[in-house]
PDB file of C-alpha atoms in Angstrom:
ATOM      1  CA  UNK A1027     222.700-263.172 -58.646  1.00 80.00           C
ATOM      2  CA  UNK A1028     219.277-261.692 -59.225  1.00 93.00           C
ATOM      3  CA  UNK A1029     216.039-262.998 -60.673  1.00 98.00           C
ATOM      4  CA  UNK A1030     214.498-261.875 -63.937  1.00 98.00           C
ATOM      5  CA  UNK A1031     211.109-262.109 -65.613  1.00 98.00           C
ATOM      6  CA  UNK A1032     211.262-263.365 -69.193  1.00 98.00           C
ATOM      7  CA  UNK A1033     208.829-263.404 -72.110  1.00 98.00           C
ATOM      8  CA  UNK A1034     206.799-266.272 -70.661  1.00 98.00           C
ATOM      9  CA  UNK A1035     205.052-263.612 -68.542  1.00 98.00           C
ATOM     10  CA  UNK A1036     203.856-261.612 -71.552  1.00 98.00           C
ATOM     11  CA  UNK A1037     200.099-261.875 -72.178  1.00 98.00           C
ATOM     12  CA  UNK A1038     199.649-263.852 -68.939  1.00 97.00           C
ATOM     13  CA  UNK A1039     200.774-261.518 -66.135  1.00 98.00           C
ATOM     14  CA  UNK A1040     200.151-263.804 -63.205  1.00 98.00           C
ATOM     15  CA  UNK A1041     200.886-261.809 -60.069  1.00 98.00           C
ATOM     16  CA  UNK A1042     201.314-264.587 -57.512  1.00 97.00           C
ATOM     17  CA  UNK A1043     204.974-263.550 -57.260  1.00 98.00           C
ATOM     18  CA  UNK A1044     204.120-260.043 -56.106  1.00 98.00           C
ATOM     19  CA  UNK A1045     202.453-261.265 -52.922  1.00 96.00           C
ATOM     20  CA  UNK A1046     205.523-263.120 -51.666  1.00 98.00           C
ATOM     21  CA  UNK A1047     208.210-260.551 -52.556  1.00 98.00           C
ATOM     22  CA  UNK A1048     209.638-259.144 -49.304  1.00 98.00           C
ATOM     23  CA  UNK A1049     211.159-256.048 -50.979  1.00 97.00           C
ATOM     24  CA  UNK A1050     208.477-255.022 -53.500  1.00 97.00           C
ATOM     25  CA  UNK A1051     210.807-255.160 -56.510  1.00 98.00           C
ATOM     26  CA  UNK A1052     208.160-256.070 -59.123  1.00 98.00           C
ATOM     27  CA  UNK A1053     207.007-253.476 -61.640  1.00 98.00           C
ATOM     28  CA  UNK A1054     203.895-253.683 -63.782  1.00 98.00           C
ATOM     29  CA  UNK A1055     203.577-253.190 -67.493  1.00 98.00           C
ATOM     30  CA  UNK A1056     200.349-253.391 -69.436  1.00 98.00           C
ATOM     31  CA  UNK A1057     200.791-257.099 -70.118  1.00 98.00           C
ATOM     32  CA  UNK A1058     203.749-258.358 -68.054  1.00 98.00           C
ATOM     33  CA  UNK A1059     205.799-257.809 -64.910  1.00 98.00           C
ATOM     34  CA  UNK A1060     209.520-257.176 -64.454  1.00 98.00           C
ATOM     35  CA  UNK A1061     211.918-257.305 -61.489  1.00 98.00           C
ATOM     36  CA  UNK A1062     214.248-254.414 -60.722  1.00 98.00           C
ATOM     37  CA  UNK A1063     217.627-256.197 -60.622  1.00 96.00           C
ATOM     38  CA  UNK A1064     219.147-253.716 -58.175  1.00 96.00           C
ATOM     39  CA  UNK A1065     216.278-254.106 -55.714  1.00 97.00           C
ATOM     40  CA  UNK A1066     215.991-257.903 -55.839  1.00 98.00           C
ATOM     41  CA  UNK A1067     217.640-259.497 -52.800  1.00 97.00           C
ATOM     42  CA  UNK A1068     217.966-262.889 -54.487  1.00 96.00           C
ATOM     43  CA  UNK A1069     215.758-264.657 -51.971  1.00 97.00           C
ATOM     44  CA  UNK A1070     214.080-266.752 -54.673  1.00 96.00           C
ATOM     45  CA  UNK A1071     210.656-266.971 -53.052  1.00 98.00           C
ATOM     46  CA  UNK A1072     208.989-265.623 -56.203  1.00 98.00           C
ATOM     47  CA  UNK A1073     210.356-268.235 -58.599  1.00 98.00           C
ATOM     48  CA  UNK A1074     208.189-271.213 -57.524  1.00 98.00           C
ATOM     49  CA  UNK A1075     205.097-268.981 -57.308  1.00 97.00           C
ATOM     50  CA  UNK A1076     204.992-268.249 -61.051  1.00 97.00           C
ATOM     51  CA  UNK A1077     202.540-270.558 -62.857  1.00 96.00           C
ATOM     52  CA  UNK A1078     204.121-269.666 -66.228  1.00 97.00           C
ATOM     53  CA  UNK A1079     207.717-270.401 -65.099  1.00 97.00           C
ATOM     54  CA  UNK A1080     208.651-266.869 -66.212  1.00 98.00           C
ATOM     55  CA  UNK A1081     210.882-266.045 -63.240  1.00 98.00           C
ATOM     56  CA  UNK A1082     214.407-267.383 -63.594  1.00 97.00           C
ATOM     57  CA  UNK A1083     217.806-266.749 -62.010  1.00 97.00           C
ATOM     58  CA  UNK A1084     220.135-264.507 -63.990  1.00 96.00           C
ATOM     59  CA  UNK A1085     222.693-267.315 -64.152  1.00 95.00           C
ATOM     60  CA  UNK A1086     220.756-269.197 -66.825  1.00 93.00           C
ATOM     61  CA  UNK A1087     221.678-269.025 -70.525  1.00 89.00           C
ATOM     62  CA  UNK A1088     220.271-265.951 -72.292  1.00 88.00           C
ATOM     63  CA  UNK A1089     219.386-264.324 -68.963  1.00 93.00           C
ATOM     64  CA  UNK A1090     221.753-261.381 -69.495  1.00 93.00           C
ATOM     65  CA  UNK A1091     219.462-259.773 -72.071  1.00 95.00           C
ATOM     66  CA  UNK A1092     216.545-260.170 -69.645  1.00 97.00           C
ATOM     67  CA  UNK A1093     218.454-258.459 -66.834  1.00 97.00           C
ATOM     68  CA  UNK A1094     218.763-255.347 -68.996  1.00 97.00           C
ATOM     69  CA  UNK A1095     215.161-255.674 -70.208  1.00 98.00           C
ATOM     70  CA  UNK A1096     213.944-255.901 -66.591  1.00 98.00           C
ATOM     71  CA  UNK A1097     216.128-252.968 -65.560  1.00 98.00           C
ATOM     72  CA  UNK A1098     214.834-250.761 -68.379  1.00 98.00           C
ATOM     73  CA  UNK A1099     211.150-251.341 -67.742  1.00 98.00           C
ATOM     74  CA  UNK A1100     211.376-251.361 -63.936  1.00 98.00           C
ATOM     75  CA  UNK A1101     212.598-247.785 -64.238  1.00 98.00           C
ATOM     76  CA  UNK A1102     209.611-246.832 -66.438  1.00 98.00           C
ATOM     77  CA  UNK A1103     206.725-248.798 -64.949  1.00 98.00           C
ATOM     78  CA  UNK A1104     204.981-248.460 -61.554  1.00 98.00           C
ATOM     79  CA  UNK A1105     205.724-250.794 -58.657  1.00 98.00           C
ATOM     80  CA  UNK A1106     203.105-253.467 -57.988  1.00 98.00           C
ATOM     81  CA  UNK A1107     202.641-254.787 -54.459  1.00 96.00           C
ATOM     82  CA  UNK A1108     199.267-256.567 -54.524  1.00 96.00           C
ATOM     83  CA  UNK A1109     198.104-259.636 -56.398  1.00 97.00           C
ATOM     84  CA  UNK A1110     195.676-259.051 -59.264  1.00 97.00           C
ATOM     85  CA  UNK A1111     193.788-261.334 -61.610  1.00 97.00           C
ATOM     86  CA  UNK A1112     195.818-262.627 -64.560  1.00 97.00           C
ATOM     87  CA  UNK A1113     195.053-261.331 -68.039  1.00 97.00           C
ATOM     88  CA  UNK A1114     191.877-262.778 -69.611  1.00 96.00           C
ATOM     89  CA  UNK A1115     193.736-265.020 -72.105  1.00 96.00           C
ATOM     90  CA  UNK A1116     196.466-266.092 -69.656  1.00 96.00           C
ATOM     91  CA  UNK A1117     195.684-269.810 -69.759  1.00 95.00           C
ATOM     92  CA  UNK A1118     195.462-269.770 -73.557  1.00 96.00           C
ATOM     93  CA  UNK A1119     198.762-267.845 -73.939  1.00 96.00           C
ATOM     94  CA  UNK A1120     200.692-269.748 -71.234  1.00 96.00           C
ATOM     95  CA  UNK A1121     203.566-271.605 -72.913  1.00 95.00           C
ATOM     96  CA  UNK A1122     203.101-269.938 -76.296  1.00 96.00           C
ATOM     97  CA  UNK A1123     206.325-269.205 -78.187  1.00 96.00           C
ATOM     98  CA  UNK A1124     207.285-265.818 -79.647  1.00 96.00           C
ATOM     99  CA  UNK A1125     205.287-263.707 -77.217  1.00 98.00           C
ATOM    100  CA  UNK A1126     207.837-260.880 -77.123  1.00 97.00           C
ATOM    101  CA  UNK A1127     207.406-260.220 -80.829  1.00 97.00           C
ATOM    102  CA  UNK A1128     203.660-260.870 -80.907  1.00 97.00           C
ATOM    103  CA  UNK A1129     202.275-259.256 -77.769  1.00 97.00           C
ATOM    104  CA  UNK A1130     204.755-257.155 -75.768  1.00 98.00           C
ATOM    105  CA  UNK A1131     203.585-253.664 -74.854  1.00 98.00           C
ATOM    106  CA  UNK A1132     205.862-250.951 -73.490  1.00 98.00           C
ATOM    107  CA  UNK A1133     202.855-249.267 -71.877  1.00 98.00           C
ATOM    108  CA  UNK A1134     202.877-249.137 -68.082  1.00 98.00           C
ATOM    109  CA  UNK A1135     200.391-250.999 -65.949  1.00 97.00           C
ATOM    110  CA  UNK A1136     198.342-249.518 -63.127  1.00 95.00           C
ATOM    111  CA  UNK A1137     200.758-250.492 -60.344  1.00 90.00           C
TER     112      UNK A1137
END
């Protein structure tokens, strides 16, 4: 098992999870984070830290597509190891449906 970040993170990018990760397996895009599935040690400490409930185990329905999504972008984006402020509209976008189609950016973050 591994953990994944899903589309609930898009346009929010809370980074509370980054602070607690013991193996630094989070990677930063312009407007979301992903977890490298081969680096995640399945400890689960990040899951309860996410205010948007965007971190889920890969055993949940529809998680398989997110494993590959996380793998792809974790190989393109820089690692992030320190907490940052969420995106300016995070509270407004939290819980919004269809964020992958509306807001996702393939651009890397600062790391």
